[in-house]
Amino acid sequence: MNIVVCYKIVPDEQDVVVQVDRTLSFERAALKIGDYDLNAVEAGAQLAAAHGASLVCLTAGGDAVEDTKLKKAILARGPQENVAVKDASLPEAASTTTALVLAAAVKQLGDVDLVLCGEGSADRYAQQVGVQLGEVLGLPVINAVSSIELDGDVAHVERTVGAVVERLDVPLPAVLSVVADMNTPRIPSMKDILGAGKKPSRVLSLEDVGFAGADEAIEVVSTLAPKQRDRACEILEGDDDETVQAFVARVRERL
């Protein structure tokens, strides 16, 4: 069995600066593996270990895909190989282009039984790539997956929709997007990190995967932080009935 897990390299949100005009500055932001993608990697690593499957991690991005530290960070978590599609246009690519590039790369990997994605990217969180990837590949696709059990050519999955837990049998190959509370991503040991440096890592171009371009379905006009509002603070002192009634009156005014 061959499992592919997709991930994205994103700016660390702790380093993002909100500027005066509400635009976001990423100049000082370090790069990391998206937090939601780590859940998909952990799910893939657990399934691969339980079923003796191969696990390949796949990403699409710019120069960062060749960063040694980032490659070790992903390979130290269980995958046997890292594959990256590199192009200067990919860091800012929207979901349609990203899904098409990943789909082209998956086809290059040969027979794939299961593709795993996080529930959304840590930067845009559009939650579209996994669904579009399944559509492009012509495979069954399920999102919001919280549990996966493999049984031959079928995946038994659970997903929570509101207060309902759905149990579905999905024929393989398939694309599944997992939720963040599905598992706790492992913390690689020093042995894992050192071993990651010996694992193979390939970088492909758009031409290598046969991607010629695509028209996006949406256009991002701007990305702005929410307007900041000064919070009102009014303190009423005392424990008599008059103070209590004044407090209730204030609450009613604001409801």
Coordinates of C-alpha atoms in Angstrom, one line a residue:
M1 CA 0.0 0.0 0.0
N2 CA 1.2 3.5 -0.9
I3 CA 0.2 6.5 1.1
V4 CA 0.8 10.2 0.1
V5 CA 0.4 13.0 2.6
C6 CA 0.3 16.6 1.4
Y7 CA 1.6 19.5 3.4
K8 CA 2.3 23.2 3.0
I9 CA 5.1 25.4 4.2
V10 CA 3.7 28.6 5.8
P11 CA 4.8 31.6 7.7
D12 CA 4.8 31.2 11.5
E13 CA 1.7 33.2 12.6
Q14 CA 3.5 34.3 15.8
D15 CA 5.9 36.4 13.6
V16 CA 3.3 38.1 11.5
V17 CA 3.1 41.9 12.0
V18 CA -0.2 43.9 11.5
Q19 CA 0.8 47.2 10.0
V20 CA -1.0 50.6 10.4
D21 CA -3.0 50.1 7.2
R22 CA -4.2 46.7 8.5
T23 CA -2.1 44.8 5.9
L24 CA 0.1 41.9 7.1
S25 CA 3.9 41.9 7.0
F26 CA 5.6 38.5 6.7
E27 CA 9.1 39.9 6.4
R28 CA 10.3 38.6 9.8
A29 CA 8.1 35.5 9.8
A30 CA 10.0 32.2 10.0
L31 CA 8.7 29.3 7.9
K32 CA 7.3 26.1 9.2
I33 CA 5.2 23.1 8.3
G34 CA 1.5 24.0 8.7
D35 CA 0.1 22.9 12.0
Y36 CA -3.0 21.2 10.4
D37 CA -0.8 19.3 8.0
L38 CA 1.1 17.8 10.9
N39 CA -2.1 15.9 11.9
A40 CA -2.3 14.5 8.4
V41 CA 1.4 13.4 8.6
E42 CA 0.8 11.8 11.9
A43 CA -2.3 9.9 10.6
G44 CA -0.3 8.7 7.6
A45 CA 2.7 7.6 9.8
Q46 CA 0.4 5.6 12.1
L47 CA -1.4 3.9 9.1
A48 CA 1.9 3.2 7.4
A49 CA 3.3 1.6 10.5
A50 CA 0.2 -0.5 11.1
H51 CA -0.1 -1.8 7.6
G52 CA 3.5 -1.9 6.4
A53 CA 2.7 0.8 3.8
S54 CA 5.1 3.3 2.2
L55 CA 4.6 6.9 3.1
V56 CA 5.6 9.8 0.9
C57 CA 5.1 13.5 1.8
L58 CA 4.3 15.9 -1.0
T59 CA 4.4 19.7 -1.1
A60 CA 4.3 22.6 -3.7
G61 CA 6.0 25.9 -3.1
G62 CA 8.9 28.2 -3.8
D63 CA 12.5 28.1 -2.7
A64 CA 11.5 27.1 0.9
V65 CA 10.8 23.5 -0.3
E66 CA 14.6 23.0 -0.5
D67 CA 15.3 24.3 3.0
T68 CA 17.2 21.5 4.8
K69 CA 15.7 22.3 8.2
L70 CA 12.1 22.0 6.8
K71 CA 12.9 18.8 4.9
K72 CA 14.2 17.2 8.1
A73 CA 11.2 18.6 10.1
I74 CA 8.8 16.7 7.8
L75 CA 10.9 13.5 7.2
A76 CA 11.6 13.1 10.9
R77 CA 7.8 12.5 11.5
G78 CA 7.6 9.2 9.6
P79 CA 7.6 9.6 5.8
Q80 CA 10.2 7.6 3.9
E81 CA 10.5 10.2 1.1
N82 CA 9.9 13.8 0.4
V83 CA 8.7 15.1 -3.0
A84 CA 8.4 18.8 -3.7
V85 CA 7.1 20.7 -6.7
K86 CA 9.0 24.0 -6.9
D87 CA 8.1 27.2 -8.8
A88 CA 8.2 30.9 -7.8
S89 CA 4.5 31.2 -8.4
L90 CA 3.4 28.5 -6.0
P91 CA 3.7 30.2 -2.6
E92 CA 0.9 32.6 -3.5
A93 CA -1.1 30.1 -5.6
A94 CA -4.8 29.7 -4.7
S95 CA -6.6 26.4 -4.1
T96 CA -7.3 25.5 -7.7
T97 CA -3.8 25.8 -8.9
T98 CA -2.4 24.1 -5.8
A99 CA -4.8 21.2 -6.2
L100 CA -4.0 20.8 -9.9
V101 CA -0.2 20.8 -9.2
L102 CA -0.5 18.3 -6.4
A103 CA -2.7 16.1 -8.5
A104 CA -0.2 16.1 -11.3
A105 CA 2.6 15.2 -8.8
V106 CA 0.5 12.4 -7.3
K107 CA 0.1 10.9 -10.8
Q108 CA 3.9 11.0 -11.2
L109 CA 4.3 8.9 -8.1
G110 CA 2.6 5.9 -9.6
D111 CA 0.0 3.7 -7.9
V112 CA -1.3 5.6 -4.8
D113 CA -3.8 4.0 -2.5
L114 CA -4.5 6.9 -0.2
V115 CA -3.9 10.6 -0.2
L116 CA -4.2 12.5 3.1
C117 CA -4.5 16.3 3.6
G118 CA -4.9 18.5 6.6
E119 CA -8.3 20.2 7.2
G120 CA -6.9 23.5 5.8
S121 CA -3.7 25.4 5.4
A122 CA -2.4 27.3 8.4
D123 CA -2.2 30.5 6.4
R124 CA -5.4 30.8 4.4
Y125 CA -7.5 28.0 5.8
A126 CA -9.7 27.9 2.7
Q127 CA -10.4 24.1 3.2
Q128 CA -10.6 23.6 -0.5
V129 CA -7.4 21.9 -1.7
G130 CA -8.3 18.4 -0.4
V131 CA -11.8 18.5 -2.0
Q132 CA -10.5 19.8 -5.3
L133 CA -7.6 17.4 -5.3
G134 CA -10.0 14.5 -5.1
E135 CA -12.1 15.9 -7.9
V136 CA -9.1 16.4 -10.2
L137 CA -7.9 12.9 -9.5
G138 CA -11.4 11.4 -10.0
L139 CA -11.3 9.8 -6.6
P140 CA -13.7 9.6 -3.7
V141 CA -13.0 12.4 -1.3
I142 CA -14.2 13.0 2.3
N143 CA -13.3 15.9 4.5
A144 CA -13.6 16.4 8.3
V145 CA -12.3 12.9 8.9
S146 CA -11.6 12.1 12.6
S147 CA -10.8 8.4 12.4
I148 CA -9.4 6.1 9.7
E149 CA -9.2 2.3 9.6
L150 CA -7.9 0.5 6.5
D151 CA -9.4 -2.9 5.6
G152 CA -8.0 -4.2 2.3
D153 CA -9.3 -1.9 -0.5
V154 CA -11.7 0.0 1.8
A155 CA -11.2 2.7 4.4
H156 CA -13.6 2.8 7.3
V157 CA -13.8 6.5 8.3
E158 CA -15.6 8.6 10.9
R159 CA -16.5 12.3 10.5
T160 CA -18.4 14.6 12.9
V161 CA -21.1 16.8 11.4
G162 CA -22.6 19.0 14.0
A163 CA -23.8 16.6 16.8
V164 CA -23.8 13.6 14.5
V165 CA -20.9 11.1 13.9
E166 CA -21.0 9.6 10.4
R167 CA -19.4 6.2 9.8
L168 CA -18.5 5.7 6.1
D169 CA -16.9 3.0 4.0
V170 CA -14.8 4.6 1.3
P171 CA -13.4 2.5 -1.6
L172 CA -9.6 3.0 -2.2
P173 CA -7.9 4.8 -3.7
A174 CA -9.3 8.0 -2.1
V175 CA -8.5 11.4 -0.8
L176 CA -9.2 12.2 2.9
S177 CA -8.8 15.5 4.8
V178 CA -8.4 15.0 8.5
V179 CA -9.3 17.3 11.4
A180 CA -6.9 18.8 13.9
D181 CA -8.2 16.9 16.9
M182 CA -7.8 13.5 15.2
N183 CA -4.4 13.0 16.9
T184 CA -1.4 14.6 18.6
P185 CA 1.5 15.0 16.2
R186 CA 4.6 13.3 17.5
I187 CA 7.7 15.3 18.5
P188 CA 10.7 13.9 16.6
S189 CA 13.6 12.6 18.7
M190 CA 17.2 13.4 17.9
K191 CA 17.5 10.0 16.3
D192 CA 14.5 10.8 14.1
I193 CA 16.0 14.1 13.0
L194 CA 19.4 12.6 12.3
G195 CA 17.8 9.8 10.3
A196 CA 15.7 12.3 8.3
G197 CA 18.9 13.7 6.7
K198 CA 19.5 10.3 5.1
K199 CA 16.1 10.0 3.5
P200 CA 15.6 10.8 -0.2
S201 CA 14.1 14.1 -1.2
R202 CA 13.2 15.1 -4.7
V203 CA 12.4 18.5 -6.2
L204 CA 10.3 18.6 -9.4
S205 CA 9.4 21.5 -11.7
L206 CA 6.0 22.3 -13.1
E207 CA 7.3 21.0 -16.4
D208 CA 8.4 17.7 -14.7
V209 CA 4.8 17.1 -13.5
G210 CA 3.2 18.3 -16.8
F211 CA 1.4 21.3 -15.3
A212 CA 0.8 24.0 -17.9
G213 CA -1.2 26.5 -15.9
A214 CA -4.8 27.0 -14.7
D215 CA -7.4 29.7 -14.3
E216 CA -8.3 30.4 -10.7
A217 CA -12.0 30.4 -9.7
I218 CA -11.5 33.3 -7.3
E219 CA -9.4 36.4 -7.0
V220 CA -8.0 37.7 -3.7
V221 CA -8.5 41.4 -3.7
S222 CA -6.8 42.1 -0.4
T223 CA -6.0 40.6 3.0
L224 CA -6.6 42.8 6.0
A225 CA -6.6 42.4 9.7
P226 CA -9.9 43.1 11.5
K227 CA -10.5 46.7 12.7
Q228 CA -9.4 47.2 16.3
R229 CA -11.9 48.5 18.7
D230 CA -11.3 50.0 22.1
R231 CA -13.0 47.9 24.7
A232 CA -15.3 49.7 27.1
C233 CA -14.7 49.1 30.7
E234 CA -17.1 50.3 33.4
I235 CA -16.8 49.3 37.0
L236 CA -19.7 49.4 39.5
E237 CA -18.6 49.2 43.1
G238 CA -20.8 48.1 45.9
D239 CA -23.0 45.1 46.8
D240 CA -26.3 46.8 47.6
D241 CA -29.5 46.4 45.6
E242 CA -29.0 49.8 43.9
T243 CA -25.6 48.7 42.5
V244 CA -27.1 45.3 41.3
Q245 CA -30.0 47.0 39.6
A246 CA -27.5 49.5 37.9
F247 CA -25.5 46.5 36.7
V248 CA -28.5 44.8 35.2
A249 CA -29.6 48.0 33.5
R250 CA -26.1 48.3 31.9
V251 CA -26.3 44.7 30.6
R252 CA -29.8 45.2 29.1
E253 CA -28.6 48.4 27.3
R254 CA -25.9 46.4 25.5
L255 CA -28.0 43.3 24.6

